[in-house]
Amino acid sequence: MRLAFFDDYGEVPGHHPDHIVGLGRAARAPIYCPDGFLEGRRELTGLIHHPVTGDVDRTPGPARTNLETACADAVRRGADVLVNLFLDENWDAFPIARHGIRMAHTLHRPGAIEGTMGGINAVKQGDAVGVLRRLAPTDPIVVHTSAGLRQASRWIPADRIVHLGWPAATGEAIRRRFAAAGAATTDDEPYVLLIGRGNRYKGIRVLLEAVGPGDHRLRIGGKLEVPGDADWLAEEFPRARVSWQPGWVDDHRLDQLIAGAAVVVFPYLSGFEAHGGVSGALVHALTFAKPIVVTEELRTQLPELATSLVVPTGDATALKAALDRVMADPRRFAQPAELEKHLVDNHSYERHVEQMINRFADH
C-alpha cells in the first residue's frame, strides 16, 4: 500500500510541519502542504513535495480545492491512500472529488471538532459530527490519545478508529539520542526548558512562579503568546532568569534546546486533555531521554516505562519542589534504557507508517 499525506494548516504551524515531513520521508511518499512547512529544515533530499495554499481563512472553498488537487496528483503518482492529517478543521470541505483514491483522516483534537470548546469550529457553518459520521464507514479515522479515542467513539463505531502513538523522530534518531544522553556532559549552567509558545493554558505563569526570581535558569523554546506578556514578565518577575526564542523555533534549533536542557517541564493547566489532542512536545522530549516534570493533566500521555515527576495541576509550590529535586541531580531522573525500544516501536515515523498501512488494510 502506497500512501500520500495532506495538511493545509495555515496558521502558526506548531507540530504540523514535523508530522507531515517526517511521515513523508519515512514512507517515501508525496506530501501536500504549504511551502512554509519546509522552511528551516535540513536533509530534505528526495522529499516529494507538492505545495498547496495555506487555508488561512478557514472557509471550505480553499480546503476543497487543495484536497481535490492533492487527490488527483496522488493518483497520478500511484498512491493508494491519501491521509488527510487535519480533518479537525477541513471537515467542511467534504464531499470532494477523490479521483478514485481512498482516504484516511487524522483528528488531532477530537474534543474540539464540535466547536463547543471555541476555536474556529465554533463559528463554522455545518454539522462537523455529521460529516465525520458520513466519512467513517469508508475512511479510517486516526487518533493519538486515549482521551481522543473515547471522544471519537461517542460519534462513530470504535472499529472505525485507528489509535496510533504520536511519531516524534526516526528510529535511528531515537537510538542516537539515547546513546548521547548517557554520555552527555556540559560546562554550561543547567537550565529548565519549556517547549512551545508561552501559552497560558500551558501554565507559563505557574512555571515562572515556580522557578522564582533569581532561581533556576529557564529557557522557552517558543515566542510569547501576546505582546503584553513581556510587560507582565518584567513587572512581576524583574529578576527572573528567562530567555525566549524570538520567533518560530525550527526542528534543528528545538533539538539543540532539548539536548542541552537539564529537565523539560510541562506545567499544563486543566482543560488540555479535554480536547483529546496529544502533546507532541512531550513525546519529542522523551526521545532525548531527558528528565520530565509534568502536571496531572498529562499523566495519561506518559508511557508506563517513563521516569517522570507528576505534580498537581496549577500548584506552583509543588512544581518548584519537583524542579528543585531534578536540578539537584538530573542524571537520577534520566529515562531508563528500556524506554528506547518502546519509543522506537510506538513513536518512530517508520513504525507509524507501518502501523498505518497494516491498520488501513483492515479497513
mmCIF file of C-alpha atoms in Angstrom:
data_model
loop_
_atom_site.group_PDB
_atom_site.id
_atom_site.type_symbol
_atom_site.label_atom_id
_atom_site.label_comp_id
_atom_site.label_asym_id
_atom_site.label_seq_id
_atom_site.Cartn_x
_atom_site.Cartn_y
_atom_site.Cartn_z
ATOM 1 C CA MET A 1 0.000 0.000 0.000
ATOM 2 C CA ARG A 2 1.373 3.382 -1.037
ATOM 3 C CA LEU A 3 0.486 6.460 0.984
ATOM 4 C CA ALA A 4 0.396 10.209 0.390
ATOM 5 C CA PHE A 5 -0.093 12.893 3.063
ATOM 6 C CA PHE A 6 -2.065 16.155 3.117
ATOM 7 C CA ASP A 7 -2.175 19.112 5.547
ATOM 8 C CA ASP A 8 -3.077 22.723 4.709
ATOM 9 C CA TYR A 9 -2.983 24.197 8.216
ATOM 10 C CA GLY A 10 -2.378 27.877 7.546
ATOM 11 C CA GLU A 11 -1.633 29.464 10.921
ATOM 12 C CA VAL A 12 1.383 29.145 13.270
ATOM 13 C CA PRO A 13 2.383 25.642 12.201
ATOM 14 C CA GLY A 14 3.270 24.081 15.564
ATOM 15 C CA HIS A 15 3.947 20.394 15.134
ATOM 16 C CA HIS A 16 2.166 20.152 11.762
ATOM 17 C CA PRO A 17 5.345 20.511 9.638
ATOM 18 C CA ASP A 18 7.296 17.947 11.680
ATOM 19 C CA HIS A 19 4.439 15.487 11.345
ATOM 20 C CA ILE A 20 3.879 15.573 7.603
ATOM 21 C CA VAL A 21 7.557 15.884 6.673
ATOM 22 C CA GLY A 22 8.518 13.027 8.989
ATOM 23 C CA LEU A 23 5.817 10.761 7.609
ATOM 24 C CA GLY A 24 6.581 11.687 4.001
ATOM 25 C CA ARG A 25 10.251 10.839 4.417
ATOM 26 C CA ALA A 26 9.544 7.580 6.258
ATOM 27 C CA ALA A 27 7.018 6.406 3.666
ATOM 28 C CA ARG A 28 8.939 7.866 0.725
ATOM 29 C CA ALA A 29 5.587 9.347 -0.129
ATOM 30 C CA PRO A 30 4.400 12.632 -1.637
ATOM 31 C CA ILE A 31 3.274 15.328 0.774
ATOM 32 C CA TYR A 32 0.801 18.145 0.058
ATOM 33 C CA CYS A 33 1.303 21.147 2.338
ATOM 34 C CA PRO A 34 2.212 24.870 2.237
ATOM 35 C CA ASP A 35 5.775 25.805 1.275
ATOM 36 C CA GLY A 36 6.245 27.262 4.753
ATOM 37 C CA PHE A 37 6.184 23.757 6.236
ATOM 38 C CA LEU A 38 9.637 23.166 4.744
ATOM 39 C CA GLU A 39 11.275 26.373 5.971
ATOM 40 C CA GLY A 40 14.334 25.919 8.191
ATOM 41 C CA ARG A 41 14.503 22.192 7.531
ATOM 42 C CA ARG A 42 17.513 20.088 6.686
ATOM 43 C CA GLU A 43 18.032 16.779 4.914
ATOM 44 C CA LEU A 44 15.010 17.069 2.641
ATOM 45 C CA THR A 45 16.701 15.435 -0.340
ATOM 46 C CA GLY A 46 14.281 13.170 -2.144
ATOM 47 C CA LEU A 47 11.156 14.529 -0.458
ATOM 48 C CA ILE A 48 8.251 14.723 -2.913
ATOM 49 C CA HIS A 49 6.501 17.987 -2.071
ATOM 50 C CA HIS A 50 3.540 19.476 -3.865
ATOM 51 C CA PRO A 51 2.755 22.935 -2.430
ATOM 52 C CA VAL A 52 -0.809 23.888 -1.540
ATOM 53 C CA THR A 53 -2.241 27.176 -0.331
ATOM 54 C CA GLY A 54 -2.377 27.516 3.439
ATOM 55 C CA ASP A 55 -6.050 27.635 4.401
ATOM 56 C CA VAL A 56 -5.810 30.806 6.491
ATOM 57 C CA ASP A 57 -9.427 31.981 6.295
ATOM 58 C CA ARG A 58 -10.799 28.534 7.182
ATOM 59 C CA THR A 59 -13.552 28.554 4.567
ATOM 60 C CA PRO A 60 -14.454 25.375 2.666
ATOM 61 C CA GLY A 61 -13.506 26.659 -0.794
ATOM 62 C CA PRO A 62 -9.692 26.689 -0.496
ATOM 63 C CA ALA A 63 -9.658 23.461 1.506
ATOM 64 C CA ARG A 64 -11.827 21.706 -1.100
ATOM 65 C CA THR A 65 -9.580 22.884 -3.928
ATOM 66 C CA ASN A 66 -6.459 21.814 -2.044
ATOM 67 C CA LEU A 67 -7.841 18.361 -1.249
ATOM 68 C CA GLU A 68 -9.134 17.703 -4.744
ATOM 69 C CA THR A 69 -5.820 18.784 -6.266
ATOM 70 C CA ALA A 70 -3.946 16.513 -3.855
ATOM 71 C CA CYS A 71 -6.185 13.564 -4.657
ATOM 72 C CA ALA A 72 -5.683 13.962 -8.398
ATOM 73 C CA ASP A 73 -1.911 14.317 -8.116
ATOM 74 C CA ALA A 74 -1.595 11.418 -5.663
ATOM 75 C CA VAL A 75 -3.439 9.166 -8.117
ATOM 76 C CA ARG A 76 -1.013 10.194 -10.863
ATOM 77 C CA ARG A 77 1.882 9.308 -8.564
ATOM 78 C CA GLY A 78 0.489 5.850 -7.858
ATOM 79 C CA ALA A 79 -0.670 6.367 -4.259
ATOM 80 C CA ASP A 80 -3.390 4.104 -2.880
ATOM 81 C CA VAL A 81 -4.442 6.184 0.154
ATOM 82 C CA LEU A 82 -4.303 9.940 0.776
ATOM 83 C CA VAL A 83 -4.037 10.582 4.523
ATOM 84 C CA ASN A 84 -5.718 13.871 5.400
ATOM 85 C CA LEU A 85 -3.820 14.935 8.521
ATOM 86 C CA PHE A 86 -6.162 17.699 9.607
ATOM 87 C CA LEU A 87 -9.814 16.679 9.492
ATOM 88 C CA ASP A 88 -10.322 18.788 12.634
ATOM 89 C CA GLU A 89 -10.750 21.919 10.554
ATOM 90 C CA ASN A 90 -11.105 20.881 6.901
ATOM 91 C CA TRP A 91 -14.170 18.697 7.537
ATOM 92 C CA ASP A 92 -16.384 21.294 5.845
ATOM 93 C CA ALA A 93 -14.604 20.739 2.519
ATOM 94 C CA PHE A 94 -16.374 17.390 2.100
ATOM 95 C CA PRO A 95 -17.718 15.927 -0.095
ATOM 96 C CA ILE A 96 -14.888 16.296 -2.585
ATOM 97 C CA ALA A 97 -13.886 14.738 -5.912
ATOM 98 C CA ARG A 98 -11.487 11.972 -4.891
ATOM 99 C CA HIS A 99 -10.414 10.905 -8.365
ATOM 100 C CA GLY A 100 -10.581 7.250 -7.355
ATOM 101 C CA ILE A 101 -8.210 7.344 -4.366
ATOM 102 C CA ARG A 102 -9.040 6.037 -0.905
ATOM 103 C CA MET A 103 -8.705 8.400 2.061
ATOM 104 C CA ALA A 104 -7.972 8.246 5.780
ATOM 105 C CA HIS A 105 -8.196 11.139 8.229
ATOM 106 C CA THR A 106 -6.468 12.266 11.411
ATOM 107 C CA LEU A 107 -8.225 14.060 14.250
ATOM 108 C CA HIS A 108 -5.586 15.984 16.185
ATOM 109 C CA ARG A 109 -8.149 17.273 18.697
ATOM 110 C CA PRO A 110 -11.329 15.156 18.598
ATOM 111 C CA GLY A 111 -12.879 17.039 21.507
ATOM 112 C CA ALA A 112 -12.775 20.307 19.581
ATOM 113 C CA ILE A 113 -14.486 19.180 16.391
ATOM 114 C CA GLU A 114 -17.954 20.202 17.613
ATOM 115 C CA GLY A 115 -16.843 23.770 18.298
ATOM 116 C CA THR A 116 -18.170 23.639 21.857
ATOM 117 C CA MET A 117 -14.679 24.486 23.139
ATOM 118 C CA GLY A 118 -14.411 27.590 20.995
ATOM 119 C CA GLY A 119 -11.880 27.931 18.208
ATOM 120 C CA ILE A 120 -12.556 28.066 14.507
ATOM 121 C CA ASN A 121 -15.216 25.344 14.519
ATOM 122 C CA ALA A 122 -17.366 27.426 16.861
ATOM 123 C CA VAL A 123 -18.045 29.884 14.025
ATOM 124 C CA LYS A 124 -18.186 27.483 11.078
ATOM 125 C CA GLN A 125 -21.455 26.633 9.412
ATOM 126 C CA GLY A 126 -22.434 22.989 9.033
ATOM 127 C CA ASP A 127 -22.502 19.760 11.007
ATOM 128 C CA ALA A 128 -18.958 18.575 11.757
ATOM 129 C CA VAL A 129 -20.072 15.426 13.573
ATOM 130 C CA GLY A 130 -22.425 14.591 10.725
ATOM 131 C CA VAL A 131 -19.529 14.832 8.246
ATOM 132 C CA LEU A 132 -17.420 12.604 10.480
ATOM 133 C CA ARG A 133 -20.172 10.005 10.638
ATOM 134 C CA ARG A 134 -20.575 10.038 6.850
ATOM 135 C CA LEU A 135 -16.830 9.597 6.282
ATOM 136 C CA ALA A 136 -16.185 6.881 8.864
ATOM 137 C CA PRO A 137 -17.846 3.923 7.057
ATOM 138 C CA THR A 138 -15.310 4.151 4.226
ATOM 139 C CA ASP A 139 -12.420 6.201 5.679
ATOM 140 C CA PRO A 140 -10.380 5.165 8.761
ATOM 141 C CA ILE A 141 -10.195 7.885 11.431
ATOM 142 C CA VAL A 142 -6.852 8.186 13.260
ATOM 143 C CA VAL A 143 -6.497 9.483 16.832
ATOM 144 C CA HIS A 144 -3.381 9.711 19.012
ATOM 145 C CA THR A 145 -4.530 9.634 22.650
ATOM 146 C CA SER A 146 -6.737 7.526 24.891
ATOM 147 C CA ALA A 147 -8.862 10.626 25.549
ATOM 148 C CA GLY A 148 -9.233 11.184 21.812
ATOM 149 C CA LEU A 149 -10.267 7.566 21.356
ATOM 150 C CA ARG A 150 -13.026 7.943 23.954
ATOM 151 C CA GLN A 151 -14.225 11.171 22.365
ATOM 152 C CA ALA A 152 -14.300 9.886 18.790
ATOM 153 C CA SER A 153 -16.109 6.744 19.973
ATOM 154 C CA ARG A 154 -19.053 8.924 21.005
ATOM 155 C CA TRP A 155 -19.807 9.623 17.352
ATOM 156 C CA ILE A 156 -18.511 6.679 15.305
ATOM 157 C CA PRO A 157 -18.011 2.943 15.914
ATOM 158 C CA ALA A 158 -14.779 2.067 17.701
ATOM 159 C CA ASP A 159 -13.836 -0.350 14.924
ATOM 160 C CA ARG A 160 -13.605 2.603 12.513
ATOM 161 C CA ILE A 161 -10.997 4.342 14.687
ATOM 162 C CA VAL A 162 -7.245 3.731 14.410
ATOM 163 C CA HIS A 163 -5.423 4.624 17.643
ATOM 164 C CA LEU A 164 -1.718 5.223 16.970
ATOM 165 C CA GLY A 165 1.008 6.776 19.125
ATOM 166 C CA TRP A 166 2.308 10.157 18.021
ATOM 167 C CA PRO A 167 5.539 9.850 15.963
ATOM 168 C CA ALA A 168 8.336 12.174 17.066
ATOM 169 C CA ALA A 169 11.556 11.025 15.356
ATOM 170 C CA THR A 170 13.090 8.340 13.194
ATOM 171 C CA GLY A 171 14.109 5.135 14.897
ATOM 172 C CA GLU A 172 17.749 5.920 14.175
ATOM 173 C CA ALA A 173 17.416 9.369 15.762
ATOM 174 C CA ILE A 174 15.828 7.922 18.905
ATOM 175 C CA ARG A 175 18.674 5.422 19.310
ATOM 176 C CA ARG A 176 21.264 8.131 18.700
ATOM 177 C CA ARG A 177 19.664 10.464 21.242
ATOM 178 C CA PHE A 178 19.531 7.798 23.947
ATOM 179 C CA ALA A 179 23.182 6.940 23.323
ATOM 180 C CA ALA A 180 24.174 10.605 23.506
ATOM 181 C CA ALA A 181 22.178 11.163 26.698
ATOM 182 C CA GLY A 182 24.179 8.545 28.553
ATOM 183 C CA ALA A 183 27.463 10.228 27.672
ATOM 184 C CA ALA A 184 26.331 13.854 27.663
ATOM 185 C CA THR A 185 28.414 16.353 29.608
ATOM 186 C CA THR A 186 28.280 20.142 29.532
ATOM 187 C CA ASP A 187 30.068 23.011 31.188
ATOM 188 C CA ASP A 188 27.122 25.357 30.690
ATOM 189 C CA GLU A 189 24.797 26.223 33.544
ATOM 190 C CA PRO A 190 21.881 23.741 33.611
ATOM 191 C CA TYR A 191 18.509 25.081 32.541
ATOM 192 C CA VAL A 192 14.831 24.199 32.701
ATOM 193 C CA LEU A 193 13.137 24.050 29.289
ATOM 194 C CA LEU A 194 9.544 24.724 28.278
ATOM 195 C CA ILE A 195 8.780 23.717 24.690
ATOM 196 C CA GLY A 196 6.392 25.769 22.594
ATOM 197 C CA ARG A 197 4.844 29.212 22.700
ATOM 198 C CA GLY A 198 4.237 30.783 26.080
ATOM 199 C CA ASN A 199 0.543 29.909 26.016
ATOM 200 C CA ARG A 200 -1.274 30.436 29.275
ATOM 201 C CA TYR A 201 -3.012 27.052 29.080
ATOM 202 C CA LYS A 202 0.460 25.508 29.127
ATOM 203 C CA GLY A 203 1.000 27.012 32.562
ATOM 204 C CA ILE A 204 3.631 29.612 31.742
ATOM 205 C CA ARG A 205 2.665 31.823 34.673
ATOM 206 C CA VAL A 206 2.667 28.935 37.152
ATOM 207 C CA LEU A 207 6.077 27.934 35.841
ATOM 208 C CA LEU A 208 7.509 31.420 36.314
ATOM 209 C CA GLU A 209 6.249 31.425 39.885
ATOM 210 C CA ALA A 210 7.878 28.026 40.405
ATOM 211 C CA VAL A 211 11.334 28.928 39.119
ATOM 212 C CA GLY A 212 11.231 32.158 41.099
ATOM 213 C CA PRO A 213 13.302 35.319 40.755
ATOM 214 C CA GLY A 214 17.000 34.574 40.516
ATOM 215 C CA ASP A 215 16.438 30.835 40.890
ATOM 216 C CA HIS A 216 16.698 28.211 38.144
ATOM 217 C CA ARG A 217 17.570 29.377 34.665
ATOM 218 C CA LEU A 218 14.560 28.975 32.362
ATOM 219 C CA ARG A 219 14.544 28.778 28.591
ATOM 220 C CA ILE A 220 11.386 28.755 26.491
ATOM 221 C CA GLY A 221 11.582 27.245 23.025
ATOM 222 C CA GLY A 222 8.868 29.446 21.572
ATOM 223 C CA LYS A 223 7.710 33.028 21.458
ATOM 224 C CA LEU A 224 5.456 34.937 23.843
ATOM 225 C CA GLU A 225 1.741 34.333 23.410
ATOM 226 C CA VAL A 226 0.841 38.023 23.331
ATOM 227 C CA PRO A 227 2.989 41.181 23.432
ATOM 228 C CA GLY A 228 1.575 42.137 26.827
ATOM 229 C CA ASP A 229 3.190 39.075 28.407
ATOM 230 C CA ALA A 230 6.588 40.726 28.081
ATOM 231 C CA ASP A 231 5.413 43.684 30.201
ATOM 232 C CA TRP A 232 3.825 41.329 32.720
ATOM 233 C CA LEU A 233 7.020 39.301 32.977
ATOM 234 C CA ALA A 234 9.176 42.398 33.503
ATOM 235 C CA GLU A 235 6.829 43.724 36.171
ATOM 236 C CA GLU A 236 6.118 40.536 38.109
ATOM 237 C CA PHE A 237 9.491 38.812 37.755
ATOM 238 C CA PRO A 238 12.133 41.518 37.210
ATOM 239 C CA ARG A 239 14.929 39.172 38.317
ATOM 240 C CA ALA A 240 13.704 36.064 36.537
ATOM 241 C CA ARG A 241 16.430 34.401 34.519
ATOM 242 C CA VAL A 242 14.354 33.508 31.499
ATOM 243 C CA SER A 243 15.085 33.659 27.791
ATOM 244 C CA TRP A 244 12.548 33.388 24.971
ATOM 245 C CA GLN A 245 13.051 32.359 21.378
ATOM 246 C CA PRO A 246 12.068 35.469 19.393
ATOM 247 C CA GLY A 247 10.189 33.648 16.627
ATOM 248 C CA TRP A 248 9.301 30.232 15.282
ATOM 249 C CA VAL A 249 11.704 27.539 16.501
ATOM 250 C CA ASP A 250 12.671 25.196 13.668
ATOM 251 C CA ASP A 251 13.254 21.491 14.239
ATOM 252 C CA HIS A 252 17.059 21.766 14.299
ATOM 253 C CA ARG A 253 17.075 24.533 16.902
ATOM 254 C CA LEU A 254 14.471 22.784 19.031
ATOM 255 C CA ASP A 255 16.577 19.632 19.075
ATOM 256 C CA GLN A 256 19.520 21.678 20.296
ATOM 257 C CA LEU A 257 17.453 23.200 23.100
ATOM 258 C CA ILE A 258 16.171 19.818 24.283
ATOM 259 C CA ALA A 259 19.591 18.184 24.082
ATOM 260 C CA GLY A 260 21.084 20.927 26.234
ATOM 261 C CA ALA A 261 18.338 21.010 28.880
ATOM 262 C CA ALA A 262 18.690 19.564 32.362
ATOM 263 C CA VAL A 263 14.923 18.975 32.576
ATOM 264 C CA VAL A 264 11.923 19.570 30.324
ATOM 265 C CA VAL A 265 8.789 20.773 32.080
ATOM 266 C CA PHE A 266 5.131 20.578 31.051
ATOM 267 C CA PRO A 267 3.091 22.644 33.546
ATOM 268 C CA TYR A 268 -0.140 22.355 31.517
ATOM 269 C CA LEU A 269 -3.329 23.588 33.170
ATOM 270 C CA SER A 270 -6.713 21.903 33.461
ATOM 271 C CA GLY A 271 -8.576 21.651 30.176
ATOM 272 C CA PHE A 272 -5.793 20.464 27.890
ATOM 273 C CA GLU A 273 -6.892 16.829 27.962
ATOM 274 C CA ALA A 274 -10.479 17.824 27.194
ATOM 275 C CA HIS A 275 -9.684 18.466 23.530
ATOM 276 C CA GLY A 276 -8.238 14.959 23.169
ATOM 277 C CA GLY A 277 -5.039 16.086 21.490
ATOM 278 C CA VAL A 278 -1.527 14.869 22.041
ATOM 279 C CA SER A 279 1.393 16.813 23.467
ATOM 280 C CA GLY A 280 3.811 16.181 20.631
ATOM 281 C CA ALA A 281 6.385 18.155 22.614
ATOM 282 C CA LEU A 282 6.231 15.610 25.442
ATOM 283 C CA VAL A 283 6.941 12.692 23.111
ATOM 284 C CA HIS A 284 9.698 14.708 21.436
ATOM 285 C CA ALA A 285 11.385 15.382 24.780
ATOM 286 C CA LEU A 286 11.161 11.727 25.788
ATOM 287 C CA THR A 287 13.156 10.705 22.695
ATOM 288 C CA PHE A 288 16.124 12.589 24.180
ATOM 289 C CA ALA A 289 15.881 10.569 27.433
ATOM 290 C CA LYS A 290 15.574 13.820 29.377
ATOM 291 C CA PRO A 291 14.149 14.156 32.898
ATOM 292 C CA ILE A 292 10.496 15.142 32.669
ATOM 293 C CA VAL A 293 8.223 17.072 35.035
ATOM 294 C CA VAL A 294 4.508 17.188 34.156
ATOM 295 C CA THR A 295 1.237 18.134 35.788
ATOM 296 C CA GLU A 296 -1.593 15.655 36.331
ATOM 297 C CA GLU A 297 -3.145 16.973 33.122
ATOM 298 C CA LEU A 298 -0.601 14.997 31.068
ATOM 299 C CA ARG A 299 -0.315 11.875 33.209
ATOM 300 C CA THR A 300 -2.298 9.728 30.763
ATOM 301 C CA GLN A 301 0.131 10.589 27.951
ATOM 302 C CA LEU A 302 3.208 9.283 29.770
ATOM 303 C CA PRO A 303 4.398 5.784 28.829
ATOM 304 C CA GLU A 304 4.446 3.414 31.818
ATOM 305 C CA LEU A 305 8.200 2.956 31.363
ATOM 306 C CA ALA A 306 8.944 6.680 31.526
ATOM 307 C CA THR A 307 10.629 8.247 34.538
ATOM 308 C CA SER A 308 8.843 11.441 35.498
ATOM 309 C CA LEU A 309 7.731 13.627 38.349
ATOM 310 C CA VAL A 310 3.991 14.345 38.270
ATOM 311 C CA VAL A 311 2.715 17.353 40.240
ATOM 312 C CA PRO A 312 -0.774 18.687 40.937
ATOM 313 C CA THR A 313 -2.076 20.891 38.149
ATOM 314 C CA GLY A 314 -1.663 24.599 38.822
ATOM 315 C CA ASP A 315 0.398 24.119 42.003
ATOM 316 C CA ALA A 316 3.483 26.363 41.759
ATOM 317 C CA THR A 317 4.855 25.187 45.114
ATOM 318 C CA ALA A 318 4.743 21.519 44.135
ATOM 319 C CA LEU A 319 6.202 22.347 40.733
ATOM 320 C CA LYS A 320 9.096 24.209 42.351
ATOM 321 C CA ALA A 321 9.811 21.285 44.674
ATOM 322 C CA ALA A 322 9.886 18.861 41.726
ATOM 323 C CA LEU A 323 12.194 21.108 39.694
ATOM 324 C CA ASP A 324 14.495 21.530 42.710
ATOM 325 C CA ARG A 325 14.771 17.742 43.044
ATOM 326 C CA VAL A 326 15.609 17.197 39.396
ATOM 327 C CA MET A 327 18.018 20.099 39.086
ATOM 328 C CA ALA A 328 19.941 18.846 42.124
ATOM 329 C CA ASP A 329 20.707 15.567 40.321
ATOM 330 C CA PRO A 330 19.411 15.409 36.711
ATOM 331 C CA ARG A 331 21.054 12.064 35.948
ATOM 332 C CA ARG A 332 18.995 10.395 38.649
ATOM 333 C CA PHE A 333 15.816 11.212 36.728
ATOM 334 C CA ALA A 334 17.031 10.375 33.211
ATOM 335 C CA GLN A 335 14.866 7.999 31.199
ATOM 336 C CA PRO A 336 15.569 4.252 31.530
ATOM 337 C CA ALA A 337 17.204 2.391 28.668
ATOM 338 C CA GLU A 338 14.073 0.236 28.315
ATOM 339 C CA LEU A 339 12.112 3.263 27.147
ATOM 340 C CA GLU A 340 14.183 3.453 23.964
ATOM 341 C CA LYS A 341 12.623 0.333 22.445
ATOM 342 C CA HIS A 342 9.131 1.446 23.418
ATOM 343 C CA LEU A 343 9.647 4.783 21.666
ATOM 344 C CA VAL A 344 11.101 3.181 18.539
ATOM 345 C CA ASP A 345 8.213 0.687 18.386
ATOM 346 C CA ASN A 346 5.423 3.166 19.097
ATOM 347 C CA HIS A 347 6.643 6.690 18.323
ATOM 348 C CA SER A 348 9.021 6.487 15.353
ATOM 349 C CA TYR A 349 7.963 7.668 11.901
ATOM 350 C CA GLU A 350 8.850 4.371 10.238
ATOM 351 C CA ARG A 351 6.804 2.307 12.673
ATOM 352 C CA HIS A 352 3.923 4.777 12.419
ATOM 353 C CA VAL A 353 3.821 4.323 8.652
ATOM 354 C CA GLU A 354 3.919 0.521 9.048
ATOM 355 C CA GLN A 355 1.056 0.636 11.527
ATOM 356 C CA MET A 356 -0.972 2.902 9.240
ATOM 357 C CA ILE A 357 -0.538 0.529 6.320
ATOM 358 C CA ASN A 358 -1.435 -2.524 8.418
ATOM 359 C CA ARG A 359 -4.472 -0.918 10.018
ATOM 360 C CA PHE A 360 -5.752 0.712 6.824
ATOM 361 C CA ALA A 361 -5.605 -2.679 5.102
ATOM 362 C CA ASP A 362 -8.031 -3.977 7.752
ATOM 363 C CA HIS A 363 -10.492 -1.192 6.950
#
